[in-house]
Coordinates of C-alpha atoms and ligand atoms in Angstrom, one line a residue:
X1 CA -9.5 22.5 18.4
X2 CA -11.3 25.4 16.9
X3 CA -14.2 24.0 15.7
X4 CA -17.1 22.4 17.4
X5 CA -16.9 19.1 15.3
X6 CA -17.3 15.8 16.6
X7 CA -17.5 13.8 13.0
X8 CA -15.5 13.1 10.4
X9 CA -17.7 13.2 6.9
X10 CA -18.5 16.1 4.1
X11 CA -19.6 18.6 6.9
X12 CA -16.2 19.1 7.8
X13 CA -14.9 22.5 7.5
X14 CA -13.6 22.2 4.0
X15 CA -10.3 24.4 4.4
X16 CA -6.5 24.4 5.5
X17 CA -5.9 25.6 8.7
X18 CA -2.5 25.4 10.3
X19 CA -2.2 25.9 14.0
X20 CA 1.0 24.2 14.6
X21 CA 4.0 23.3 12.7
X22 CA 3.6 20.1 10.7
X23 CA 3.9 17.5 12.4
X24 CA 2.3 19.5 15.8
X25 CA 3.8 18.7 19.1
X26 CA 0.7 16.0 20.2
X27 CA 1.5 14.0 16.5
X28 CA 4.9 13.8 17.6
X29 CA 4.4 12.8 20.9
X30 CA 2.3 9.4 19.5
X31 CA 5.0 9.3 16.4
X32 CA 7.6 8.6 19.1
X33 CA 5.2 6.1 20.7
X34 CA 5.0 4.3 17.2
X35 CA 8.7 4.2 17.0
X36 CA 8.8 2.3 20.0
X37 CA 5.4 0.0 19.7
X38 CA 5.1 -0.5 15.8
X39 CA 7.7 -2.1 14.0
X40 CA 10.1 0.5 11.6
X41 CA 9.1 -1.6 8.3
X42 CA 5.9 -0.1 8.7
X43 CA 6.4 3.4 7.1
X44 CA 4.8 7.0 7.6
X45 CA 4.4 9.3 4.8
X46 CA 3.2 12.0 6.7
X47 CA 3.5 11.7 10.7
X48 CA 0.2 13.6 11.4
X49 CA -2.1 11.4 14.0
X50 CA -5.7 11.8 12.8
X51 CA -8.9 12.4 14.7
X52 CA -11.7 13.2 11.6
X53 CA -11.3 13.2 8.0
X54 CA -13.9 14.0 5.1
X55 CA -14.7 15.9 1.6
X56 CA -11.5 16.8 0.9
X57 CA -9.6 17.7 4.1
X58 CA -7.7 15.6 7.3
X59 CA -7.7 17.1 10.6
X60 CA -5.3 16.1 13.3
X61 CA -4.9 15.9 16.7
X62 CA -3.0 19.5 16.7
X63 CA -6.0 21.0 15.2
X64 CA -4.6 20.9 11.6
X65 CA -6.6 20.7 8.5
X66 CA -4.8 19.3 6.1
X67 CA -5.9 18.8 2.0
X68 CA -5.9 15.7 1.4
X69 CA -4.5 14.9 -2.4
X70 CA -4.1 11.4 -1.1
X71 CA -7.5 9.5 -0.3
X72 CA -5.8 7.3 1.7
X73 CA -4.1 5.4 -1.7
X74 CA -7.4 6.1 -3.9
X75 CA -9.5 4.3 -1.1
X76 CA -11.5 7.2 -0.4
X77 CA -12.9 7.9 -3.4
X78 CA -16.6 9.0 -2.4
X79 CA -14.7 10.6 0.9
X80 CA -13.9 9.8 4.3
X81 CA -16.9 9.0 6.6
X82 CA -19.4 9.1 3.2
X83 CA -22.6 9.7 4.8
X84 CA -24.3 6.8 2.9
X85 CA -21.7 4.4 3.8
X86 CA -21.9 5.5 7.6
X87 CA -25.5 5.2 7.3
X88 CA -25.5 1.8 6.3
X89 CA -22.2 0.4 8.3
X90 CA -23.6 1.8 11.4
X91 CA -27.1 0.1 10.5
X92 CA -25.4 -3.3 9.9
X93 CA -22.7 -3.2 12.9
X94 CA -26.1 -3.1 15.3
X95 CA -27.3 -5.9 13.5
X96 CA -24.7 -8.7 13.1
X97 CA -21.1 -7.9 12.6
X98 CA -19.6 -11.6 11.3
X99 CA -21.3 -14.8 10.6
X100 CA -18.6 -15.9 8.1
X101 CA -20.1 -15.9 4.5
X102 CA -19.3 -19.7 3.7
X103 CA -21.1 -20.8 7.3
X104 CA -24.4 -18.8 7.1
X105 CA -24.3 -16.1 4.0
X106 CA -26.2 -12.7 4.2
X107 CA -27.8 -11.1 0.9
X108 CA -25.4 -8.0 1.3
X109 CA -22.5 -10.1 -0.2
X110 CA -24.7 -11.4 -3.2
X111 CA -25.8 -7.8 -3.9
X112 CA -22.2 -6.6 -3.7
X113 CA -21.6 -9.4 -6.6
X114 CA -24.6 -8.6 -8.9
X115 CA -23.2 -5.3 -8.8
X116 CA -19.4 -5.9 -10.1
X117 CA -20.7 -8.1 -12.4
X118 CA -23.1 -5.7 -13.7
X119 CA -20.6 -3.1 -13.6
X120 CA -17.3 -4.6 -14.7
X121 CA -16.3 -4.5 -18.4
X122 CA -17.8 -7.0 -21.1
X123 CA -21.6 -8.2 -21.1
X124 CA -20.5 -11.7 -20.7
X125 CA -22.1 -13.9 -18.0
X126 CA -19.7 -13.6 -15.1
X127 CA -19.3 -14.6 -11.5
X128 CA -17.8 -12.5 -8.3
X129 CA -16.2 -13.6 -5.2
X130 CA -15.6 -11.5 -2.2
X131 CA -11.9 -11.3 0.1
X132 CA -10.3 -8.6 2.1
X133 CA -7.3 -6.8 -0.1
X134 CA -6.0 -5.8 -3.2
X135 CA -3.0 -8.6 -3.0
X136 CA -5.7 -11.5 -1.7
X137 CA -7.9 -10.6 -5.3
X138 CA -4.7 -10.8 -7.3
X139 CA -3.7 -14.2 -5.7
X140 CA -7.4 -15.6 -5.8
X141 CA -7.5 -14.8 -9.8
X142 CA -4.1 -16.6 -10.2
X143 CA -5.5 -19.6 -8.8
X144 CA -8.1 -19.2 -10.7
X145 CA -6.5 -18.8 -14.2
X146 CA -4.3 -22.0 -13.2
X147 CA -6.9 -24.1 -12.2
X148 CA -9.0 -23.3 -15.3
X149 CA -6.2 -23.2 -18.0
X150 CA -4.1 -26.4 -16.1
X151 CA -1.0 -23.9 -16.7
X152 CA 1.5 -22.6 -14.4
X153 CA 3.4 -19.7 -15.8
X154 CA 2.5 -16.1 -14.6
X155 CA 3.4 -13.0 -16.9
X156 CA 3.8 -9.4 -14.9
X157 CA 5.3 -6.4 -16.3
X158 CA 8.2 -3.7 -16.2
X159 CA 6.7 -1.4 -13.0
X160 CA 4.1 -3.3 -12.0
X161 CA 2.9 -3.6 -8.2
X162 CA 0.6 -6.0 -6.9
X163 CA 0.9 -6.6 -3.4
X164 CA 3.2 -7.6 -0.7
X165 CA 2.4 -11.5 -0.4
X166 CA 4.5 -14.2 -1.3
X167 CA 3.2 -14.5 -5.2
X168 CA 2.3 -10.7 -5.6
X169 CA 5.5 -9.6 -3.9
X170 CA 6.7 -12.2 -6.6
X171 CA 4.8 -10.1 -9.7
X172 CA 6.0 -7.0 -7.9
X173 CA 8.6 -5.7 -10.2
X174 CA 10.6 -3.1 -7.7
X175 CA 13.1 -4.7 -5.2
X176 CA 13.5 -2.0 -2.5
X177 CA 11.5 -1.6 -1.0
X178 CA 8.8 -4.1 -1.2
X179 CA 11.2 -7.7 -2.3
X180 CA 14.7 -6.6 -0.9
X181 CA 15.5 -9.7 1.8
X182 CA 12.4 -11.5 1.4
X183 CA 13.2 -14.1 -1.0
X184 CA 12.9 -16.7 -2.3
X185 CA 10.1 -15.5 -4.2
X186 CA 7.4 -17.5 -6.1
X187 CA 8.5 -19.5 -9.3
X188 CA 6.7 -19.1 -12.7
X189 CA 6.7 -15.7 -12.3
X190 CA 8.0 -14.2 -15.5
X191 CA 8.5 -10.3 -16.8
X192 CA 8.5 -8.3 -19.6
X193 CA 8.7 -4.7 -21.0
X194 CA 5.8 -2.1 -20.1
X195 CA 5.2 0.6 -22.3
X196 CA 6.2 3.3 -20.7
X197 CA 6.1 6.4 -23.3
X198 CA 8.5 9.1 -21.1
X199 CA 11.0 6.1 -21.0
X200 CA 10.8 4.5 -23.7
X201 CA 14.4 4.2 -25.5
X202 CA 12.7 5.1 -28.9
X203 CA 10.5 8.0 -28.0
X204 CA 6.6 7.6 -27.4
X205 CA 5.5 7.4 -31.0
X206 CA 6.8 3.9 -31.9
X207 CA 6.5 2.5 -27.7
X208 CA 3.3 0.7 -27.8
X209 CA 3.8 -1.2 -31.0
X210 CA 7.6 -1.9 -30.2
X211 CA 6.7 -2.9 -26.5
X212 CA 3.9 -5.4 -27.1
X213 CA 6.4 -7.2 -29.8
X214 CA 9.0 -7.2 -27.4
X215 CA 6.8 -8.2 -24.5
X216 CA 4.8 -11.1 -26.5
X217 CA 8.0 -12.0 -28.3
X218 CA 9.3 -13.0 -24.5
X219 CA 6.5 -15.0 -24.0
X220 CA 6.3 -16.9 -27.0
X221 CA 10.0 -17.1 -27.0
X222 CA 10.9 -18.1 -23.3
X223 CA 8.0 -19.1 -21.6
X224 CA 5.8 -20.7 -24.3
X225 CA 2.2 -19.0 -24.8
X226 CA 1.0 -22.5 -24.3
X227 CA 2.5 -22.6 -20.6
X228 CA 1.2 -19.4 -19.8
X229 CA -2.1 -19.3 -17.2
X230 CA -2.2 -15.5 -16.8
X231 CA -0.9 -12.0 -18.0
X232 CA -1.8 -9.6 -15.2
X233 CA -1.6 -6.0 -15.6
X234 CA -2.5 -2.7 -14.3
X235 CA -4.3 -0.6 -16.9
X236 CA -2.2 2.4 -15.6
X237 CA 0.9 1.2 -13.5
X238 CA -0.1 2.7 -9.7
X239 CA 3.1 2.3 -7.7
X240 CA 5.5 2.1 -10.4
X241 CA 4.5 6.0 -11.0
X242 CA 0.9 6.7 -12.4
X243 CA 2.3 5.3 -16.1
X244 CA -0.6 5.0 -18.7
X245 CA 0.8 2.1 -21.2
X246 CA 0.8 3.6 -24.4
X247 CA -2.5 3.7 -26.3
X248 CA -2.7 0.3 -28.4
X249 CA -0.8 -1.7 -25.6
X250 CA -2.8 -2.7 -23.4
X251 CA -5.6 -3.6 -26.8
X252 CA -2.5 -5.6 -28.3
X253 CA -1.6 -7.7 -25.0
X254 CA -5.3 -8.7 -24.8
X255 CA -5.6 -9.5 -28.5
X256 CA -2.9 -11.8 -27.9
X257 CA -4.0 -13.7 -24.9
X258 CA -7.2 -14.3 -26.3
X259 CA -5.6 -16.1 -29.7
X260 CA -3.4 -18.2 -26.9
X261 CA -6.1 -18.9 -24.2
X262 CA -4.3 -17.2 -21.8
X263 CA -6.1 -15.4 -19.0
X264 CA -6.1 -11.9 -19.1
X265 CA -6.2 -10.2 -15.5
X266 CA -6.4 -6.6 -15.2
X267 CA -5.6 -5.5 -11.8
X268 CA -7.6 -2.3 -10.9
X269 CA -6.9 -1.6 -7.3
X270 CA -5.8 1.2 -7.9
X271 CA -7.5 2.4 -10.9
X272 CA -10.7 1.4 -10.1
X273 CA -14.5 3.0 -8.9
X274 CA -14.5 6.2 -10.7
X275 CA -10.9 7.2 -10.1
X276 CA -9.9 7.7 -13.6
X277 CA -13.0 9.4 -15.0
X278 CA -14.5 5.8 -16.0
X279 CA -16.1 3.1 -13.4
X280 CA -12.6 0.9 -14.6
X281 CA -9.9 2.3 -16.2
X282 CA -9.5 -0.8 -18.8
X283 CA -13.0 1.0 -20.6
X284 CA -10.7 3.6 -21.8
X285 CA -9.6 1.6 -24.5
X286 CA -12.4 -0.7 -24.4
X287 CA -10.4 -3.6 -23.3
X288 CA -12.5 -6.4 -21.8
X289 CA -10.6 -8.6 -19.2
X290 CA -11.2 -12.1 -18.5
X291 CA -10.5 -11.2 -14.8
X292 CA -10.7 -7.8 -12.9
X293 CA -9.3 -7.8 -9.5
X294 CA -10.5 -4.9 -7.6
X295 CA -10.3 -3.1 -3.6
X296 CA -9.5 -0.1 -2.6
X297 CA -12.0 2.3 -3.6
X298 CA -14.5 -0.5 -3.2
X299 CA -16.1 -0.3 0.4
X300 CA -14.6 3.8 1.5
X301 CA -11.7 2.2 3.7
X302 CA -13.5 -0.5 5.2
X303 CA -11.1 -4.0 4.0
X304 CA -13.0 -5.2 1.1
X305 CA -11.4 -6.6 -2.0
X306 CA -13.3 -8.8 -5.2
X307 CA -12.5 -11.2 -7.9
X308 CA -14.8 -10.8 -11.0
X309 CA -14.4 -12.8 -13.9
X310 CA -15.6 -14.9 -17.0
X311 CA -18.4 -17.4 -15.2
X312 CA -16.7 -20.4 -16.9
X313 CA -13.2 -19.4 -15.8
X314 CA -14.6 -18.7 -12.0
X315 CA -17.1 -21.8 -12.3
X316 CA -14.5 -24.2 -13.1
X317 CA -12.6 -24.1 -9.2
X318 CA -14.5 -27.4 -7.2
X319 CA -16.7 -26.5 -4.2
X320 CA -14.8 -25.3 -1.5
X321 CA -11.8 -24.3 -3.5
X322 CA -12.1 -20.5 -2.7
X323 CA -12.5 -18.8 0.8
X324 CA -11.0 -17.3 3.7
X325 CA -12.8 -16.5 7.4
X326 CA -13.5 -12.4 6.7
X327 CA -13.9 -12.3 3.1
X328 CA -16.6 -10.1 2.5
X329 CA -17.5 -9.3 5.9
X330 CA -21.2 -7.8 5.8
X331 CA -19.8 -4.7 7.6
X332 CA -17.5 -4.3 4.0
X333 CA -20.3 -5.3 1.8
X334 CA -22.7 -2.5 3.4
X335 CA -20.1 -0.1 2.7
X336 CA -19.6 -1.2 -0.5
X337 CA -23.3 -0.8 -1.7
X338 CA -23.0 2.4 0.0
X339 CA -20.0 3.6 -2.0
X340 CA -21.4 2.3 -5.6
X341 CA -25.0 4.2 -4.6
X342 CA -22.9 7.5 -4.0
X343 CA -20.4 7.1 -6.9
X344 CA -23.8 7.0 -9.5
X345 CA -26.2 9.2 -7.4
X346 CA -23.7 11.7 -7.0
X347 CA -21.8 11.2 -10.4
X348 CA -18.4 10.9 -9.3
X349 CA -17.3 9.4 -13.0
X350 CA -18.2 12.7 -14.2
X351 CA -16.7 14.5 -10.9
X352 CA -13.4 12.7 -11.8
X353 CA -13.4 13.6 -15.4
X354 CA -13.7 17.4 -13.8
X355 CA -10.7 17.4 -11.2
X356 CA -8.6 16.0 -14.1
X357 CA -9.6 19.2 -16.0
X358 CA -8.4 21.6 -13.4
X359 CA -5.6 19.6 -12.4
X360 CA -4.1 18.9 -16.0
X361 CA -4.0 22.4 -17.6
X362 CA -2.2 24.0 -14.1
X363 CA 0.4 21.3 -14.1
X364 CA 0.8 21.3 -17.5
X365 CA 1.5 25.6 -17.5
X366 CA 3.8 24.6 -14.4
X367 CA 5.5 22.3 -16.6
X368 CA 6.2 24.7 -18.8
X369 CA 8.0 27.3 -16.8
X370 CA 9.9 24.4 -14.3
X371 CA 12.5 22.3 -16.0
X372 CA 12.0 19.7 -12.9
X373 CA 8.8 18.6 -14.4
X374 CA 9.7 16.3 -16.9
X375 CA 6.0 14.5 -17.8
X376 CA 2.3 15.6 -16.6
X377 CA 0.3 12.6 -17.1
X378 CA -2.9 10.5 -15.7
X379 CA -7.0 10.5 -16.4
X380 CA -9.5 11.4 -14.3
X381 CA -8.4 12.3 -10.6
X382 CA -5.4 9.8 -11.0
X383 CA -2.6 12.3 -11.7
X384 CA 0.9 12.6 -11.3
X385 CA 4.0 14.6 -12.5
X386 CA 7.3 13.0 -13.0
X387 CA 10.8 14.9 -12.0
X388 CA 13.7 14.9 -13.8
X389 CA 17.1 17.1 -13.2
X390 CA 16.7 20.1 -15.4
X391 CA 17.6 19.2 -19.0
X392 CA 17.8 15.3 -18.3
X393 CA 15.5 12.5 -17.7
X394 CA 17.6 11.5 -14.7
X395 CA 15.0 11.1 -12.2
X396 CA 14.2 13.9 -9.2
X397 CA 13.8 12.9 -6.0
X398 CA 9.9 13.6 -5.2
X399 CA 9.9 13.0 -1.7
X400 CA 11.7 16.2 -1.4
X401 CA 9.3 18.3 -2.8
X402 CA 6.4 16.3 -0.8
X403 CA 7.7 17.0 2.3
X404 CA 7.5 20.7 1.7
X405 CA 3.9 20.2 0.5
X406 CA 3.5 18.6 3.9
X407 CA 4.7 20.9 5.5
X408 CA 2.3 23.6 4.1
X409 CA -0.8 21.3 4.5
X410 CA -1.1 19.5 1.8
X411 CA -1.1 15.6 1.4
X412 CA 0.7 14.5 -1.8
X413 CA 1.8 10.8 -2.2
X414 CA 4.9 9.6 -3.9
X415 CA 5.6 6.8 -6.6
X416 CA 7.5 5.6 -9.2
X417 CA 10.7 2.8 -9.8
X418 CA 12.9 5.5 -9.7
X419 CA 11.2 7.5 -7.0
X420 CA 10.8 10.9 -8.8
X421 CA 6.9 10.8 -9.2
X422 CA 4.2 13.0 -7.2
X423 CA 1.6 11.3 -7.2
X424 CA -2.1 13.2 -6.6
X425 CA -5.2 11.2 -5.8
X426 CA -8.1 13.5 -4.3
X427 CA -11.1 12.1 -2.7
X428 CA -13.4 12.6 -5.7
X429 CA -15.8 14.9 -3.2
X430 CA -13.2 17.4 -2.9
X431 CA -14.2 20.9 -3.2
X432 CA -12.6 23.0 -6.2
X433 CA -11.3 25.6 -4.2
X434 CA -9.2 23.0 -2.3
X435 CA -8.0 21.2 -5.3
X436 CA -7.0 25.0 -6.6
X437 CA -5.2 25.8 -3.2
X438 CA -3.6 22.4 -3.2
X439 CA -2.2 23.3 -6.6
X440 CA -0.9 26.7 -5.6
X441 CA 1.0 24.8 -2.7
X442 CA 2.6 22.3 -4.9
X443 CA 3.3 25.4 -7.3
X444 CA 5.2 27.1 -5.0
X445 CA 6.8 23.9 -3.4
X446 CA 8.5 23.1 -7.1
X447 CA 9.2 26.2 -7.9
X448 CA 11.2 26.9 -4.6
X449 CA 13.9 24.8 -5.6
Ligands
LIG501 N1 -2.7 -4.3 -6.7 C1 -2.7 -2.1 -8.8 O1 -1.9 -0.8 -6.2 C2 -1.8 -1.5 -3.4 C3 0.1 -0.5 -1.9 C4 0.6 0.3 -0.5 P1 -3.7 -4.5 -0.8 N2 -1.3 -0.5 -3.4 C5 -0.9 0.4 -2.0 C6 1.6 -0.2 0.2 O2 3.1 0.2 0.2 O3 1.5 -1.5 0.8 C7 -2.7 -2.5 -4.4 C8 -2.1 -1.8 -5.9 C9 -2.2 -2.8 -6.8 C10 -2.8 -4.8 -5.6 C11 -2.7 -3.6 -4.4 C12 -2.5 -4.7 -3.2 O4 -3.5 -4.3 -2.1 O5 -4.7 -4.1 -0.5 O6 -2.5 -3.5 -0.3 O7 -3.2 -5.8 -0.7

C-alpha cells in the first residue's frame, strides 16, 4: 500500500486513488475463493475486498481507495471506525462480551433504550427493546401490534421492503430477488398502493389524495379496518427506489390508523439516524408513529436494531414474551451510544442537509441536459436518480451506470422496483471534495451513454 495507514476511520487519507483496474488482481483472487465457498444467493455489488474504511473512502486489498456513496446500505452514517464508537467498543470488548440481557442485564442496554425513547417522534410515554437486525425489529413490531390489538391483518405498501425473514419477506413487495421461489408466504398480509409521484397514473398533483383514498378503500372494503392490527410503512421507500410518498399521504394514513385503532408502524430502518436531514424521516411531516423500527445507522455497523413505541402497546406483552439471545449485545449498545454522541456533537443532522444541498442541485443540472435522468429526488443524504429511456418512463437499467462508476472508483448502489434507480447514501462525515468528485464521476458515467 502507498500509505502507512494501519487503521480505518477518519484519519485515512480522504482521496480517490486507483492503483489497479477495479477490481484489482488480489480482489479477483479473493472473489474466486468466495465463489467456491459462498452460495451465489449472497450477491456482490462491487467485488473489491476491503481492508480499511473511514470518512468517505473504502480501501481495498490492492491499495485502491474508493469514494463511498453507499455507507454499507445506510449503516455507517457516522463513518467507518468512528472514534467514539471504536473507543467504547474497544473498552467493552475487554470488559465483557456477552451475558445475555435477559439473563444478567447491563446499563448500556437501558441507556440506548432511554435515548431512543427520548429521540423518536412524539412526547408520549415510550418503551424500547433491542434485537439484532432490521427484519427482526419489524417482525417484533408486528408481534406487539397483534398482541395489543387482538387483531391479525397487517397492511404493507407497494414498493415496500422490510426484510428477508418469512413475515418481512411477505411484507416486502418485490418478487425477484426477495420472494421468488421462497413461498408459501405468511398469512394475513395485504398490500395497498403507495403515493409514488413520478409514476402515479394521473400525475403527481393529486397523487397523495388519490393513493390514500385507494389504500383506505382497500383496507375498509377488502380487509375491514376492525381486523387490521398494523399498517407498516417506510417513510421513504428505500429498496423500492427512494420513493418519497407525495406530501400528505403519510399523515392521512396515520390519521386513518388512529381513527380505527390500527397500530401505525414506521419502518425507519433505512431512513433513521440523521440520514434524511432529520433524526427520523417521519419528522418531515410531523407524523408520530405508534411504533418505530430502527436498525442500520443505529450502531455504526455493529448488529443492533430496536423497536420503540407507545408504552401501552409494548407493555401489553406478557413477561418473557419478547427477546432473543443476542438482542442488545453490550458491544452493539456501546457502539450505539457512540453513534448517538457523534450525531449530536458533530451535528450530523445538519451535515446530512448540507450533503443534500450539494447533491440535489448538481443532479438537477445533470437532469436538464441528460434525458435518461427521469427524476431526481430524496432528502438530506438519501438521494436518488430514477433512470428512464429518453422521452419515456420506461426503466433504464441502473446497473450499467453503476458499473461505470465502480470502474472509476465510486461506490454507488442501485435500487428500485424496476431496477432503474441509482441511490446515494454517503457517510455523513464524507468531506465535500469527495462528494463533488463523486458527482463528477457520476455525471460522466451518465453522459457516456
Ligand atoms: N426495513 C426499510 O431497508 C434493509 C437490505 C439489504 P436487515 N435494507 C437493506 C438486502 O438486500 O438484504 C431493511 C430496510 C428496511 C428492513 C430492512 C431489513 O433490515 O437488518 O437487513 O434485516
